[in-house]
């Protein structure tokens, strides 16, 4: 597609004077009237179609490189965690149940403790069968934290967390999602988006298919951003949890096979956008590493 009309850093920064994150609808109104031609530019080209693993592998991506724990060793890790949950809570149910009975004789404290602790492994399995991404994501985050994987830098000296968060920012911006939060931590800036242009979902409200498509690409973009510059992504577990919650909020039921297809498509589309807007992505990575304010990041993205 034709590249957006060039705008200057100062022009964008001036237009962002009324930019606010507290109200998504007001933010969208400001952006539509501002000199930000790249915002929401790629939504019209976001056409979903199922993607096979072979298609993903052709461009150098797969479940392992994206940090979505699907190799044999990772499956063994999940099995070990599952067995550990059963062993630990079964022993705890017996031990604390007996202790409760001794401390509070004649009452139902002991049996209640046994029942509650004994139900936790069953709950763990139930979540794994209904929303396996939540369990996989949790295990991924625990393992990543144990191994201290967050401090890696690529060949150009850019931290992987910077690559991850800057990718989220760029893709969410291109797909027209309002920014919900922007903060700074030790290594990088952090960004979160509202799921719709109207803001957060209200009780009982569901995501339309087009909104799920957008959020899917944004959720996968962080792991893809890492995978493009490192051998594999270590932030994919948390993104997988986010993606699983999105599927559960969809107004259209998404079965297990459709979830896999959607995940692969989201990763492929995220890669396409990061490659197409590589100049903007590199500029954003520098801005995130310098922990620049959100309005400056927007001006840098738009003027790159």
Coordinates of C-alpha atoms in Angstrom, one line a residue:
X1 CA 0.0 0.0 0.0
X2 CA 1.0 3.6 -0.4
X3 CA 2.9 5.0 2.5
X4 CA 1.2 7.6 4.7
X5 CA 1.7 11.3 4.0
X6 CA 4.8 12.4 5.9
X7 CA 4.3 14.5 9.1
X8 CA 6.9 16.2 11.3
X9 CA 7.7 15.3 14.9
X10 CA 6.7 18.8 16.1
X11 CA 3.4 18.8 14.2
X12 CA 2.4 15.5 15.8
X13 CA 3.5 16.6 19.3
X14 CA 1.4 19.7 19.0
X15 CA -1.6 17.7 17.9
X16 CA -1.2 15.4 20.9
X17 CA -1.7 18.3 23.4
X18 CA -5.3 17.1 24.0
X19 CA -4.4 13.4 24.0
X20 CA -5.7 11.6 27.1
X21 CA -5.8 7.9 28.1
X22 CA -8.5 8.1 30.7
X23 CA -11.4 8.2 28.2
X24 CA -11.1 5.9 25.2
X25 CA -13.8 7.6 23.1
X26 CA -12.3 11.0 23.7
X27 CA -8.9 9.7 22.8
X28 CA -10.2 8.2 19.5
X29 CA -11.9 11.5 18.7
X30 CA -8.7 13.4 19.2
X31 CA -6.7 10.9 17.1
X32 CA -9.2 11.1 14.2
X33 CA -8.8 14.8 14.1
X34 CA -5.0 14.8 14.5
X35 CA -2.0 14.5 12.1
X36 CA -1.5 10.8 12.8
X37 CA -2.1 9.1 9.4
X38 CA -0.6 5.8 10.6
X39 CA -3.1 5.3 13.5
X40 CA -5.7 2.7 12.5
X41 CA -4.2 2.6 9.0
X42 CA -4.0 -1.3 8.8
X43 CA -7.4 -2.2 10.1
X44 CA -8.9 -2.2 6.6
X45 CA -6.4 -4.8 5.5
X46 CA -7.0 -7.1 8.5
X47 CA -8.7 -10.0 6.7
X48 CA -8.6 -13.2 8.8
X49 CA -8.0 -16.6 7.2
X50 CA -6.9 -19.9 8.8
X51 CA -3.1 -20.3 8.9
X52 CA -1.3 -23.7 9.0
X53 CA 1.8 -24.4 11.0
X54 CA 3.7 -24.9 7.7
X55 CA 2.8 -21.4 6.6
X56 CA 4.1 -20.0 9.8
X57 CA 7.3 -22.1 9.6
X58 CA 8.0 -20.8 6.1
X59 CA 8.7 -17.3 7.6
X60 CA 10.8 -18.7 10.4
X61 CA 8.2 -18.8 13.2
X62 CA 6.8 -21.7 15.1
X63 CA 5.2 -22.4 18.5
X64 CA 8.5 -22.9 20.2
X65 CA 10.2 -19.7 18.9
X66 CA 7.1 -17.8 20.0
X67 CA 7.4 -19.1 23.5
X68 CA 4.1 -21.1 23.3
X69 CA 5.6 -24.2 25.0
X70 CA 4.9 -26.9 22.5
X71 CA 8.1 -28.8 22.4
X72 CA 8.6 -32.1 24.2
X73 CA 10.6 -30.7 27.1
X74 CA 8.0 -28.0 27.8
X75 CA 5.2 -30.6 27.7
X76 CA 7.1 -32.6 30.3
X77 CA 7.4 -29.4 32.4
X78 CA 3.6 -29.0 32.4
X79 CA 3.2 -32.7 33.3
X80 CA 5.6 -32.2 36.2
X81 CA 3.7 -29.1 37.4
X82 CA 0.4 -31.0 37.2
X83 CA 1.8 -33.9 39.2
X84 CA 3.2 -31.5 41.7
X85 CA -0.1 -29.8 42.2
X86 CA -1.8 -33.1 42.9
X87 CA 0.9 -34.4 45.3
X88 CA 1.3 -31.2 47.3
X89 CA -2.3 -30.4 47.7
X90 CA -3.3 -34.0 48.5
X91 CA -0.7 -34.1 51.3
X92 CA -1.8 -30.7 52.5
X93 CA -5.4 -31.7 52.5
X94 CA -4.7 -34.7 54.8
X95 CA -2.3 -32.9 57.0
X96 CA -4.1 -29.6 57.6
X97 CA -7.5 -31.5 57.8
X98 CA -6.1 -33.6 60.6
X99 CA -4.6 -30.5 62.3
X100 CA -7.9 -28.6 62.0
X101 CA -9.8 -31.5 63.6
X102 CA -7.4 -31.6 66.5
X103 CA -7.5 -27.8 67.1
X104 CA -11.2 -27.5 66.7
X105 CA -12.7 -30.8 67.9
X106 CA -16.4 -31.3 67.4
X107 CA -16.6 -28.9 64.5
X108 CA -16.4 -29.2 60.8
X109 CA -13.1 -27.3 60.4
X110 CA -11.0 -30.4 59.6
X111 CA -13.3 -31.8 56.9
X112 CA -13.8 -28.3 55.4
X113 CA -10.0 -27.8 55.1
X114 CA -9.6 -31.2 53.5
X115 CA -12.4 -30.5 51.0
X116 CA -11.1 -27.1 50.0
X117 CA -7.5 -28.2 49.5
X118 CA -8.5 -31.5 47.8
X119 CA -10.6 -29.5 45.3
X120 CA -7.7 -27.4 44.1
X121 CA -6.1 -30.1 41.9
X122 CA -9.5 -30.8 40.3
X123 CA -9.9 -27.1 39.6
X124 CA -6.4 -27.0 38.1
X125 CA -7.4 -29.8 35.7
X126 CA -10.7 -28.2 34.9
X127 CA -9.0 -24.9 33.9
X128 CA -6.5 -26.9 31.8
X129 CA -9.2 -28.6 29.9
X130 CA -11.4 -25.5 29.3
X131 CA -8.7 -22.9 28.8
X132 CA -5.3 -24.6 28.5
X133 CA -3.6 -21.3 27.5
X134 CA -4.0 -20.0 31.0
X135 CA -2.1 -23.0 32.5
X136 CA 0.6 -22.9 29.8
X137 CA 1.0 -19.2 30.2
X138 CA 1.3 -19.5 34.0
X139 CA 4.0 -22.2 33.8
X140 CA 5.9 -20.2 31.1
X141 CA 6.0 -17.2 33.4
X142 CA 7.3 -19.2 36.3
X143 CA 9.9 -20.9 34.3
X144 CA 11.0 -17.7 32.6
X145 CA 11.4 -16.0 36.0
X146 CA 13.4 -18.9 37.4
X147 CA 15.9 -18.7 34.5
X148 CA 16.2 -14.9 34.6
X149 CA 15.5 -14.6 30.9
X150 CA 14.3 -11.0 30.9
X151 CA 17.7 -9.4 30.7
X152 CA 18.9 -10.6 27.2
X153 CA 20.0 -8.1 24.6
X154 CA 20.2 -8.6 20.8
X155 CA 23.1 -8.0 18.5
X156 CA 22.3 -4.3 18.3
X157 CA 22.2 -3.9 22.1
X158 CA 18.4 -3.7 22.4
X159 CA 16.8 -5.4 25.4
X160 CA 14.3 -8.2 24.6
X161 CA 11.7 -6.5 26.8
X162 CA 12.1 -3.3 24.7
X163 CA 11.6 -5.4 21.5
X164 CA 8.5 -7.0 23.0
X165 CA 6.7 -3.8 24.3
X166 CA 7.6 -1.6 21.3
X167 CA 6.1 -4.3 19.0
X168 CA 2.8 -4.2 21.0
X169 CA 2.8 -0.4 20.8
X170 CA 3.4 -0.3 17.0
X171 CA 0.8 -3.0 16.1
X172 CA -1.9 -1.7 18.4
X173 CA -1.4 1.8 17.0
X174 CA -1.6 0.6 13.4
X175 CA -4.8 -1.3 14.2
X176 CA -6.5 1.7 15.8
X177 CA -6.7 0.6 19.4
X178 CA -6.8 3.4 22.0
X179 CA -4.0 3.3 24.6
X180 CA -5.3 2.3 28.0
X181 CA -2.1 2.7 30.0
X182 CA 1.6 3.6 29.5
X183 CA 4.1 3.2 32.2
X184 CA 7.9 2.8 32.8
X185 CA 9.8 0.0 34.4
X186 CA 13.6 -0.6 34.9
X187 CA 14.3 -1.8 31.3
X188 CA 11.6 -0.3 29.1
X189 CA 8.2 1.4 28.8
X190 CA 5.1 -0.7 29.0
X191 CA 1.8 -0.2 27.1
X192 CA -1.7 -1.6 27.3
X193 CA -4.6 -1.1 24.9
X194 CA -8.3 -0.9 25.3
X195 CA -10.0 -3.9 23.6
X196 CA -12.3 -1.7 21.6
X197 CA -12.5 2.0 20.4
X198 CA -15.2 2.5 23.0
X199 CA -12.9 1.4 25.8
X200 CA -13.3 -1.6 28.2
X201 CA -16.0 -4.2 27.9
X202 CA -19.1 -3.6 30.1
X203 CA -20.5 -6.5 32.2
X204 CA -22.1 -9.0 29.8
X205 CA -20.6 -7.4 26.7
X206 CA -18.7 -9.6 24.2
X207 CA -16.0 -8.9 21.6
X208 CA -17.1 -8.9 18.0
X209 CA -15.0 -11.0 15.6
X210 CA -13.2 -8.0 14.1
X211 CA -12.2 -6.9 17.6
X212 CA -10.9 -10.4 18.5
X213 CA -8.9 -10.3 15.3
X214 CA -7.3 -7.0 16.2
X215 CA -6.5 -8.0 19.8
X216 CA -5.1 -11.3 18.6
X217 CA -2.6 -9.6 16.4
X218 CA -1.6 -7.2 19.1
X219 CA -1.3 -10.0 21.7
X220 CA 1.0 -12.0 19.5
X221 CA 3.1 -9.0 18.3
X222 CA 5.3 -8.9 21.4
X223 CA 6.4 -12.5 21.1
X224 CA 6.9 -12.0 17.3
X225 CA 9.0 -8.9 17.9
X226 CA 11.3 -10.9 20.2
X227 CA 11.5 -13.9 17.8
X228 CA 12.5 -11.7 14.9
X229 CA 15.7 -10.6 16.8
X230 CA 16.3 -13.5 19.2
X231 CA 16.3 -17.3 18.7
X232 CA 13.0 -17.5 20.6
X233 CA 10.6 -15.4 22.6
X234 CA 10.4 -15.6 26.4
X235 CA 7.3 -13.3 26.8
X236 CA 5.0 -15.5 24.9
X237 CA 3.5 -17.2 27.9
X238 CA 1.9 -14.1 29.3
X239 CA 0.6 -13.1 25.8
X240 CA -0.9 -16.6 25.5
X241 CA -2.9 -16.0 28.7
X242 CA -4.1 -12.7 27.3
X243 CA -5.1 -14.4 24.0
X244 CA -7.0 -17.1 25.9
X245 CA -9.0 -14.5 27.8
X246 CA -9.9 -12.9 24.5
X247 CA -11.2 -16.1 23.0
X248 CA -13.4 -16.6 26.1
X249 CA -14.8 -13.0 25.6
X250 CA -15.7 -13.5 22.0
X251 CA -19.4 -13.3 21.0
X252 CA -18.7 -16.1 18.6
X253 CA -17.7 -19.4 20.1
X254 CA -14.1 -20.3 19.1
X255 CA -13.3 -24.0 19.5
X256 CA -9.9 -25.5 20.1
X257 CA -8.9 -25.9 16.4
X258 CA -10.1 -22.4 15.6
X259 CA -8.0 -21.0 18.5
X260 CA -4.9 -22.6 17.0
X261 CA -5.7 -21.3 13.5
X262 CA -6.4 -17.8 15.0
X263 CA -3.2 -17.8 17.0
X264 CA -1.0 -18.7 14.0
X265 CA -2.8 -16.1 11.8
X266 CA -2.2 -13.5 14.5
X267 CA 1.5 -14.3 14.6
X268 CA 1.8 -14.2 10.8
X269 CA 0.0 -10.9 10.6
X270 CA 2.0 -9.3 13.4
X271 CA 5.2 -10.3 11.6
X272 CA 3.9 -8.8 8.4
X273 CA 3.2 -5.5 10.1
X274 CA 6.6 -5.4 12.0
X275 CA 8.4 -6.0 8.7
X276 CA 6.4 -3.5 6.8
X277 CA 6.9 -0.8 9.4
X278 CA 10.5 -1.8 10.4
X279 CA 11.7 1.8 10.3
X280 CA 9.0 2.9 12.8
X281 CA 9.6 -0.2 14.9
X282 CA 13.3 0.5 15.3
X283 CA 12.6 4.1 16.2
X284 CA 10.1 3.0 18.8
X285 CA 12.5 0.5 20.3
X286 CA 15.0 3.4 20.8
X287 CA 12.2 5.5 22.3
X288 CA 11.1 2.7 24.7
X289 CA 14.7 2.1 25.8
X290 CA 15.0 5.8 26.6
X291 CA 11.6 5.6 28.4
X292 CA 10.2 8.6 26.5
X293 CA 6.7 9.9 27.3
X294 CA 3.8 8.4 25.4
X295 CA 3.2 11.5 23.4
X296 CA 6.8 11.6 22.2
X297 CA 6.6 7.9 21.3
X298 CA 3.6 8.7 19.1
X299 CA 5.4 11.6 17.5
X300 CA 8.4 9.5 16.8
X301 CA 6.3 6.7 15.3
X302 CA 4.3 9.0 13.1
X303 CA 7.3 11.0 11.9
X304 CA 9.7 8.1 11.2

